[in-house]
PDB file of C-alpha atoms in Angstrom:
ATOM      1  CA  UNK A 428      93.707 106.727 102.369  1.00  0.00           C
ATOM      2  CA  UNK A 429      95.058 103.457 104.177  1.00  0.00           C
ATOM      3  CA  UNK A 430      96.869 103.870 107.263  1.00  0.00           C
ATOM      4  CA  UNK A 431      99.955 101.385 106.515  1.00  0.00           C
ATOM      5  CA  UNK A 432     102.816 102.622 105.610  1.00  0.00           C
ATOM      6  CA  UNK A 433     103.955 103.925 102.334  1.00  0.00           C
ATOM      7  CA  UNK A 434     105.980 101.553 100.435  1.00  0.00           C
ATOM      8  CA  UNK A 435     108.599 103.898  98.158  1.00  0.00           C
ATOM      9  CA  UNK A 436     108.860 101.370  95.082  1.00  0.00           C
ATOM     10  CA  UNK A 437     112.388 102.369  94.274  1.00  0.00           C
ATOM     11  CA  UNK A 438     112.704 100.480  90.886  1.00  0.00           C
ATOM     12  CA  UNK A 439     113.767 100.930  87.522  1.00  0.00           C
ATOM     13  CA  UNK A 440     111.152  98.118  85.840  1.00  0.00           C
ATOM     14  CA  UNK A 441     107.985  97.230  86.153  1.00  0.00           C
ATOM     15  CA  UNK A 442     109.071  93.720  86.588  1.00  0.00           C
ATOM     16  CA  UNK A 443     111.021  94.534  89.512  1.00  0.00           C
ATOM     17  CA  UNK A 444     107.477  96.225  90.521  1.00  0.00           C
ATOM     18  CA  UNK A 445     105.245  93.096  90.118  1.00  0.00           C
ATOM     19  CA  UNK A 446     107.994  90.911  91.479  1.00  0.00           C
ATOM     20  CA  UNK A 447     107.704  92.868  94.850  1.00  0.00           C
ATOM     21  CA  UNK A 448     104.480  93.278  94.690  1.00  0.00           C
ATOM     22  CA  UNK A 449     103.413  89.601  94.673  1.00  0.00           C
ATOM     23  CA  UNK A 450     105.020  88.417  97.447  1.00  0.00           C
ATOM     24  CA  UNK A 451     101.926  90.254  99.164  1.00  0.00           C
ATOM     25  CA  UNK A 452      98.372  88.762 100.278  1.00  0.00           C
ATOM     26  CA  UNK A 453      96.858  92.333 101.123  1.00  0.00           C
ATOM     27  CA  UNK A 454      96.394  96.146  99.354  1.00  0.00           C
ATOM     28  CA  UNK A 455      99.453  98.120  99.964  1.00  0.00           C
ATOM     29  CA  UNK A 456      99.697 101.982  99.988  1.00  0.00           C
ATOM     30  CA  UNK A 457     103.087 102.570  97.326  1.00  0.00           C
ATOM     31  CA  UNK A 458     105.243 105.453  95.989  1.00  0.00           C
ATOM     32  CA  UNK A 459     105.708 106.021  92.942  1.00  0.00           C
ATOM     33  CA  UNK A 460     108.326 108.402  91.967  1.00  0.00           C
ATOM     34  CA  UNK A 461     110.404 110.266  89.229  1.00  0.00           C
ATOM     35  CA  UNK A 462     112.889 106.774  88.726  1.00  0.00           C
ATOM     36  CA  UNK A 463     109.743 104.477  88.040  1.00  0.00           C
ATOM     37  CA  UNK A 464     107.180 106.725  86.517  1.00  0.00           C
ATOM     38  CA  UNK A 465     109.632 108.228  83.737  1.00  0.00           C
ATOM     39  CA  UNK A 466     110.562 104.673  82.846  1.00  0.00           C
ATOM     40  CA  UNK A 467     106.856 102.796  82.741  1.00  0.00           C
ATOM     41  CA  UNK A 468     104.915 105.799  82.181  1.00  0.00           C
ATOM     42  CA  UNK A 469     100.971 105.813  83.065  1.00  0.00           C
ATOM     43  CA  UNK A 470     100.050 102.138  82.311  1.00  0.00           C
ATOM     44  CA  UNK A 471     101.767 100.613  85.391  1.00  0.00           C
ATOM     45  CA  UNK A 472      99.677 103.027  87.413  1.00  0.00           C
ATOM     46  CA  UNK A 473      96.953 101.720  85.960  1.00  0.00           C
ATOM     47  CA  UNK A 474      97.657  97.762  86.668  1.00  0.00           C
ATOM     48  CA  UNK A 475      98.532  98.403  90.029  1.00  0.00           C
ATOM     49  CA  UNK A 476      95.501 100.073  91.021  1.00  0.00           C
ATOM     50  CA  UNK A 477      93.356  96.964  89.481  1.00  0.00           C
ATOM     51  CA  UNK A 478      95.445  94.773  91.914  1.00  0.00           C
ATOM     52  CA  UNK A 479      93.864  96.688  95.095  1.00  0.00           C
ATOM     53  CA  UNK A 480      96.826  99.301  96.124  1.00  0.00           C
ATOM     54  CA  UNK A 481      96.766 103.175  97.243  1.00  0.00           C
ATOM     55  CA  UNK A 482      98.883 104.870  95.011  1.00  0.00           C
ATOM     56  CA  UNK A 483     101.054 108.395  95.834  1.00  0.00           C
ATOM     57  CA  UNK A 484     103.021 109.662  92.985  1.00  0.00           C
ATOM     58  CA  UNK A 485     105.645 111.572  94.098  1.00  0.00           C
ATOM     59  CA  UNK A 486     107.106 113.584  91.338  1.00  0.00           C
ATOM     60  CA  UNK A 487     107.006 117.087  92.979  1.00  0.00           C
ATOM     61  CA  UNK A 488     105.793 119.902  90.562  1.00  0.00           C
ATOM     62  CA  UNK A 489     107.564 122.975  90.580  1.00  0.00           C
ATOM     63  CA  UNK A 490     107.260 125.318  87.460  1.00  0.00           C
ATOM     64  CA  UNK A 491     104.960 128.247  86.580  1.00  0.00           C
ATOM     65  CA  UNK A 492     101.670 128.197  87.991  1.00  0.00           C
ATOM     66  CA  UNK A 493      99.800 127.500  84.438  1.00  0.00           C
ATOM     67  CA  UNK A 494     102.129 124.413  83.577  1.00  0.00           C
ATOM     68  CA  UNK A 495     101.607 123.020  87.191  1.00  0.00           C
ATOM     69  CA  UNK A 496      97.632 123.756  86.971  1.00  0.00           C
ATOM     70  CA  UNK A 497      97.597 121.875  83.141  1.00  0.00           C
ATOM     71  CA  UNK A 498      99.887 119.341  84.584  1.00  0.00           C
ATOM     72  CA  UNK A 499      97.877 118.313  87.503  1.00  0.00           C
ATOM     73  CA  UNK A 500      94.704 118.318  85.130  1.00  0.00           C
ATOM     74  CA  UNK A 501      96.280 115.739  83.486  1.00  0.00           C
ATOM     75  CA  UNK A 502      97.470 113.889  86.970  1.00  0.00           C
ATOM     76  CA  UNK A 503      93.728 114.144  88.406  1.00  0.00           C
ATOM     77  CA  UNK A 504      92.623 111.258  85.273  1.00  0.00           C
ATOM     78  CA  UNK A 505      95.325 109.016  86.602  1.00  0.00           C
ATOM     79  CA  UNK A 506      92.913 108.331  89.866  1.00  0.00           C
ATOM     80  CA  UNK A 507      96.000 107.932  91.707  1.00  0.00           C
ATOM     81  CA  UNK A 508      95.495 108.987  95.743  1.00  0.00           C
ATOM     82  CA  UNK A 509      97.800 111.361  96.424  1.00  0.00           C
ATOM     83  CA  UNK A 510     100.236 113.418  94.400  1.00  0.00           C
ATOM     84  CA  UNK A 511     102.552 116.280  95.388  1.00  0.00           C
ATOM     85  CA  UNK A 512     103.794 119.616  94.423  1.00  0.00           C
ATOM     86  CA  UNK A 513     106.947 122.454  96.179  1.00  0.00           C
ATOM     87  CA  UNK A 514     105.479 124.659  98.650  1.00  0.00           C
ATOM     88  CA  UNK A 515     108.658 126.746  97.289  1.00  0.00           C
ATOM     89  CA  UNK A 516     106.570 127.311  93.916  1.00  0.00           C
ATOM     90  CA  UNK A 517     104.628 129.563  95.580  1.00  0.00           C
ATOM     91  CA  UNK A 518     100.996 129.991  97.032  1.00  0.00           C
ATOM     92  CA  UNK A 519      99.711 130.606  93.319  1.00  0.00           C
ATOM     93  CA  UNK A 520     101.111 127.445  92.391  1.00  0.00           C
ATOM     94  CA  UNK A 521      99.955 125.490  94.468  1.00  0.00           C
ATOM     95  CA  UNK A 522      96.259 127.116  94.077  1.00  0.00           C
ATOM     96  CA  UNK A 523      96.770 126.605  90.364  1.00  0.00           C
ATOM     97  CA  UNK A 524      97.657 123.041  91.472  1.00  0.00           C
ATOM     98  CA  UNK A 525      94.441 122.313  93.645  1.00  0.00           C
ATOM     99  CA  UNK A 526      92.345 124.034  90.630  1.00  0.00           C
ATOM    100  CA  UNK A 527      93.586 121.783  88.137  1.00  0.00           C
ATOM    101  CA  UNK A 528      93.876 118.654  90.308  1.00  0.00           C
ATOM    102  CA  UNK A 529      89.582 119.601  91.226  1.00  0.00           C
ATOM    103  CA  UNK A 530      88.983 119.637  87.331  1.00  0.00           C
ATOM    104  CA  UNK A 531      88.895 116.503  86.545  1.00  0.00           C
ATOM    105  CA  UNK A 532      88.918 114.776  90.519  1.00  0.00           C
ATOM    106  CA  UNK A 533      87.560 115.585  93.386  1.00  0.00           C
ATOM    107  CA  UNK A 534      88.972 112.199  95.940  1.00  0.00           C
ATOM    108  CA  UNK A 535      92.877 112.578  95.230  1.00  0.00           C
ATOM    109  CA  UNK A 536      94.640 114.168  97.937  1.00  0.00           C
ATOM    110  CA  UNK A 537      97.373 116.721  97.289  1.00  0.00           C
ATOM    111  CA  UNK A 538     100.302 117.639  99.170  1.00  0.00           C
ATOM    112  CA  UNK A 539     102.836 119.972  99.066  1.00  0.00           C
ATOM    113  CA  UNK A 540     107.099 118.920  99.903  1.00  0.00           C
ATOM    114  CA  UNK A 541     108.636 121.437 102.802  1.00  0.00           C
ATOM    115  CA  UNK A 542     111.670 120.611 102.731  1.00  0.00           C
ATOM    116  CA  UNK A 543     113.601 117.402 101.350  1.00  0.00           C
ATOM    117  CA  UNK A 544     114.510 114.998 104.416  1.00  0.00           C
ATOM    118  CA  UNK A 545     117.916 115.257 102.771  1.00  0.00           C
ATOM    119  CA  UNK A 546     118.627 118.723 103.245  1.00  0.00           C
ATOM    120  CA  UNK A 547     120.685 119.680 106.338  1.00  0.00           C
ATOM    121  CA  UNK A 548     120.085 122.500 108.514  1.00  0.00           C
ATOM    122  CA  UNK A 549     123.572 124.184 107.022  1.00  0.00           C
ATOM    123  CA  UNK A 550     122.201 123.599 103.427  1.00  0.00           C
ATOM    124  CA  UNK A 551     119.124 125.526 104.566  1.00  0.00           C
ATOM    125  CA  UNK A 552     121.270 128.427 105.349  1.00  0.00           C
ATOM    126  CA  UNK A 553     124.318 128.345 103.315  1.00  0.00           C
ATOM    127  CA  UNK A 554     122.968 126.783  99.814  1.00  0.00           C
ATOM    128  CA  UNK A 555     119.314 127.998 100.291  1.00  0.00           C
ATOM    129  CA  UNK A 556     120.011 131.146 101.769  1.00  0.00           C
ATOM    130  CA  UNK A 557     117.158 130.793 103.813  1.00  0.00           C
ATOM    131  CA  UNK A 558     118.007 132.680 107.552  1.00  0.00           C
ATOM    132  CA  UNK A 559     115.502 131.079 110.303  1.00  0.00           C
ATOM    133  CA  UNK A 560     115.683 127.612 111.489  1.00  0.00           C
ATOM    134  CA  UNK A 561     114.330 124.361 109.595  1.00  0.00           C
ATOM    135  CA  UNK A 562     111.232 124.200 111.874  1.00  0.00           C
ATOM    136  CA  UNK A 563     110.330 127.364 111.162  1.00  0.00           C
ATOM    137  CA  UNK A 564     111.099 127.066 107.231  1.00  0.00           C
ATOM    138  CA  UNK A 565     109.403 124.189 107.357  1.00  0.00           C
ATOM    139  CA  UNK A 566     105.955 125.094 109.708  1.00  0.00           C
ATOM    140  CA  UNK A 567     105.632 128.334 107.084  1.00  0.00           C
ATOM    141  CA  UNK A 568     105.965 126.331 103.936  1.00  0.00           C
ATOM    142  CA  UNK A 569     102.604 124.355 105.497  1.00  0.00           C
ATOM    143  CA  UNK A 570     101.146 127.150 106.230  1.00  0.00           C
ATOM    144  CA  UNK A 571     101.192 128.657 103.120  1.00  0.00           C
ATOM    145  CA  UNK A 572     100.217 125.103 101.617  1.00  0.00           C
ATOM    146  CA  UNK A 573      97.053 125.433 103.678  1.00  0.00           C
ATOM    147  CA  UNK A 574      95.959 128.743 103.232  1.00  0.00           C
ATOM    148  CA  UNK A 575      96.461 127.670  99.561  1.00  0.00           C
ATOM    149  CA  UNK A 576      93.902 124.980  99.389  1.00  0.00           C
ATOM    150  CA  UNK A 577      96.450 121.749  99.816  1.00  0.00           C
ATOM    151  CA  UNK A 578      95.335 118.880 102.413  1.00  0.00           C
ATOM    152  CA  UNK A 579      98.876 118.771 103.935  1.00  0.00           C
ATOM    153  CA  UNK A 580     102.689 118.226 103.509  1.00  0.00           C
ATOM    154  CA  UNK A 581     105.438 116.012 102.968  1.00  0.00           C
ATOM    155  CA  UNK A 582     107.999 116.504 105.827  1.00  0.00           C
ATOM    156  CA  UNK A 583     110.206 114.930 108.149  1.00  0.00           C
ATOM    157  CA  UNK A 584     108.199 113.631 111.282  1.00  0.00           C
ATOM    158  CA  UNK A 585     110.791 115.751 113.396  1.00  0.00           C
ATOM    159  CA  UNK A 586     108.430 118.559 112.291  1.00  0.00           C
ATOM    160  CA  UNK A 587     105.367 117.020 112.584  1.00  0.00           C
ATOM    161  CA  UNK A 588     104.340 118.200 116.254  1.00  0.00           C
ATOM    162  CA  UNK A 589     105.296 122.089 115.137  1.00  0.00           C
ATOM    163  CA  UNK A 590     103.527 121.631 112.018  1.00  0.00           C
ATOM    164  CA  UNK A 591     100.369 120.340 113.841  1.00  0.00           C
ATOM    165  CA  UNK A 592     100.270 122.908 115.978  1.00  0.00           C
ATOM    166  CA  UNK A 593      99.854 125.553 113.406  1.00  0.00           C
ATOM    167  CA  UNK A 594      97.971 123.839 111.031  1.00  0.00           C
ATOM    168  CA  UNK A 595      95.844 121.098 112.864  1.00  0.00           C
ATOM    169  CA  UNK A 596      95.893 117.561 113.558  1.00  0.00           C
ATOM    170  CA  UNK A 597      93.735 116.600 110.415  1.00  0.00           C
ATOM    171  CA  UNK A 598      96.322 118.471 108.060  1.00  0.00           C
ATOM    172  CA  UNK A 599      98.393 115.402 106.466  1.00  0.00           C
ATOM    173  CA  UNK A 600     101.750 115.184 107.120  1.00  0.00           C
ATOM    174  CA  UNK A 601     103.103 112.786 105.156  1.00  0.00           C
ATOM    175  CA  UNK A 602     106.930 111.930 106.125  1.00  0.00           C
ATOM    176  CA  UNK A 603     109.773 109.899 104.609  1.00  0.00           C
ATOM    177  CA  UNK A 604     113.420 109.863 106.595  1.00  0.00           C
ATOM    178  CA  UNK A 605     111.591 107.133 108.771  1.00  0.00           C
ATOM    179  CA  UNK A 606     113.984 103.783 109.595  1.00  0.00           C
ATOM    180  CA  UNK A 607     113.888 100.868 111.962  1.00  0.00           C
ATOM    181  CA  UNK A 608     116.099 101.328 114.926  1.00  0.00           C
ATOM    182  CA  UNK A 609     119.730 100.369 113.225  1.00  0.00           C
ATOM    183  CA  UNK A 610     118.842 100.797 109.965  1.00  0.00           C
ATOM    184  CA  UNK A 611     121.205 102.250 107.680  1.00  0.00           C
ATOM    185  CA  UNK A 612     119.589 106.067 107.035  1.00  0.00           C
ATOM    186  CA  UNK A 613     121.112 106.224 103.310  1.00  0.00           C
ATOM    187  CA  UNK A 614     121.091 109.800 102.168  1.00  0.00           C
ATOM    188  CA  UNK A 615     118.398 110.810 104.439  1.00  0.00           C
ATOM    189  CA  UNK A 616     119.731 113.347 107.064  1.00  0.00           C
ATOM    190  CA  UNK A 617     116.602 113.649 108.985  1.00  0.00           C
ATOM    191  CA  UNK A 618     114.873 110.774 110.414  1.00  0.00           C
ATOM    192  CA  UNK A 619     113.099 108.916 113.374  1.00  0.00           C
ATOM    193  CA  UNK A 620     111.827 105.197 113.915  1.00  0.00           C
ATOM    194  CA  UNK A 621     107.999 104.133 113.084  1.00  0.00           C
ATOM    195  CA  UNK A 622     107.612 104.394 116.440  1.00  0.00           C
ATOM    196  CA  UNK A 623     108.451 107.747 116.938  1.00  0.00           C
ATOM    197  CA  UNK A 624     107.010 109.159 113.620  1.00  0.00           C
ATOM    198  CA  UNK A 625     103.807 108.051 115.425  1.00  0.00           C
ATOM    199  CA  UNK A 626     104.480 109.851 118.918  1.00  0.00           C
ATOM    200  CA  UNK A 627     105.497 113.123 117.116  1.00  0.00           C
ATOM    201  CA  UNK A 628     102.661 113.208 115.214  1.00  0.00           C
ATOM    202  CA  UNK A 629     103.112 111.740 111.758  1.00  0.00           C
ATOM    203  CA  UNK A 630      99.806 110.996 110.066  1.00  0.00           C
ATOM    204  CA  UNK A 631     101.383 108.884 106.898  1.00  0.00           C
ATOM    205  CA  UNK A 632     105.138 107.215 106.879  1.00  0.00           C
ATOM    206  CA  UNK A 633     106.812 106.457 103.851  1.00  0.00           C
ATOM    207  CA  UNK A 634     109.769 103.908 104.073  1.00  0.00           C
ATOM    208  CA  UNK A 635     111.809 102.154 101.150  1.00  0.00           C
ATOM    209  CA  UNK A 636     115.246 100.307 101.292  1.00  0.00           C
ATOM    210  CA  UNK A 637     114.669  99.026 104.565  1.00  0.00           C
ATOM    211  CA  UNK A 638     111.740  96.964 103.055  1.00  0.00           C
ATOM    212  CA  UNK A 639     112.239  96.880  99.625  1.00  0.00           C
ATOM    213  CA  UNK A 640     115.803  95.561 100.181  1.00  0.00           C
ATOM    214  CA  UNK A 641     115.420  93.505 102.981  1.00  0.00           C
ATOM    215  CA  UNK A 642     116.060  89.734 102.657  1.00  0.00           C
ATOM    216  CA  UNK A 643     112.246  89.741 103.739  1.00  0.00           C
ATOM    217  CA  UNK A 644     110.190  92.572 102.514  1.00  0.00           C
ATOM    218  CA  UNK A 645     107.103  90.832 103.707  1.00  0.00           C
ATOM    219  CA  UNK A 646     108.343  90.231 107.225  1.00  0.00           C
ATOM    220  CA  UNK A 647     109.749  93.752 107.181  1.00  0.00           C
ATOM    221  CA  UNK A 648     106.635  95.218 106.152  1.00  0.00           C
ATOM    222  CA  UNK A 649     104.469  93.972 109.111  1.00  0.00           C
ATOM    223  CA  UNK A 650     107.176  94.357 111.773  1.00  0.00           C
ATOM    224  CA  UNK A 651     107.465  98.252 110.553  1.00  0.00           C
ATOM    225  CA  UNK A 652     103.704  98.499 110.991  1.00  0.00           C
ATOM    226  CA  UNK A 653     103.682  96.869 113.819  1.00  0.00           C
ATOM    227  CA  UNK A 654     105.688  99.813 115.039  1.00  0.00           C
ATOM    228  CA  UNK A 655     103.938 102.175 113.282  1.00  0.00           C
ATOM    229  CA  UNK A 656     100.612 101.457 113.964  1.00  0.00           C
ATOM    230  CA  UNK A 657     101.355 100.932 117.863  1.00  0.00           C
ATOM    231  CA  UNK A 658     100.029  97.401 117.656  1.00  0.00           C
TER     232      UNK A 658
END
């Protein structure tokens, strides 16, 4: 999978999709999540994987293991590059999910969400009910996404270095909540520059508004890989 940072495409069209996309010269790596997807359905997955791009749909499975494991059957035919379940579904879940992703293709990646970049520490413990810290939540949801067959995680890069340590540097972690320096953070609670994704171990970012909405995406775009990339 490309290096460059993962455009979310935050629309509600596809012509608000193609519009962004051709103020580009060069293959992106985009998200594609619950908004766009339910709207446009499979075909605009489709078209922009004939203009060059990486594609990760995001939409998250959770539900029984057989639903997930038929679902991701389905997902595999899309020949998208990375999709994602919730490592709170459960290890069979997410084994279901690998088994049915396999089925029908072997090159897509699949990763599993920790814990939501918008969830605070006190939502952790008071809403979830979940007693030890978020790093610890967090480092044994990947665990138990690795022992079940998944190549790595979505999480914030504020976990990245704990997760890498118990998992290994070649497990993906794959983190939103990432912002220039002054960039409004939105309702992400937990997140870090390019920069320092990259320093605390971060092997994907994904970052929306602040290129998607910028007066510039295009400028925006190379300055936050600039930053990412350590060039």
């Amino acid at each position: 999978m490309k290096q460059t940072p993962i455009i979310a495409l935050d629309f509600a069209t596809k012509d608000e999709v193609m519009t962004f996309l051709a103020k580009f010269d060069t293959p992106l790596f985009v998200k594609i999540g619950m908004e766009l997807f339910y709207q446009t359905g499979p075909a605009l997955l489709e078209e922009i994987k004939q203009q060059g791009h990486d594609i990760f749909l995001d939409l998250k499975l959770h539900d029984i293991p057989n639903t997930v494991g038929k679902a991701m059957e389905g997902l595999g035919r899309l020949n998208v590059d990375l999709v994602n379940v919730h490592a709170a579904g459960g290890s069979v879940m997410m084994q279901r999910a690998v088994e049915g992703l396999r089925s029908t293709n072997p090159d897509t990646k699949i990763i599993a969400v920790t814990q939501l970049t918008s969830t605070t520490e006190d939502q952790l413990h008071h809403e979830q009910k979940i007693d030890m810290s978020m790093e610890e939540a967090v480092c044994h949801y990947a665990k138990l996404a690795q022992t079940s067959g998944l190549d790595g995680v979505v999480c914030s890069p504020l976990e990245a270095a704990a997760i890498t340590e118990h998992c290994g540097p070649s497990f993906l972690k794959v983190t939103p909540g990432v912002r220039p320096a002054n960039a409004d953070v939105n309702d992400q609670k937990r997140v870090t520059t390019p920069e320092q994704a990259r320093q605390l171990g971060s092997t994907h970012i994904v970052v929306g508004r602040p290129i998607t909405q910028s007066s510039d995406p295009v400028a925006s775009y190379h300055q936050i890989t600039e930053s990412w990339l350590g060039e």
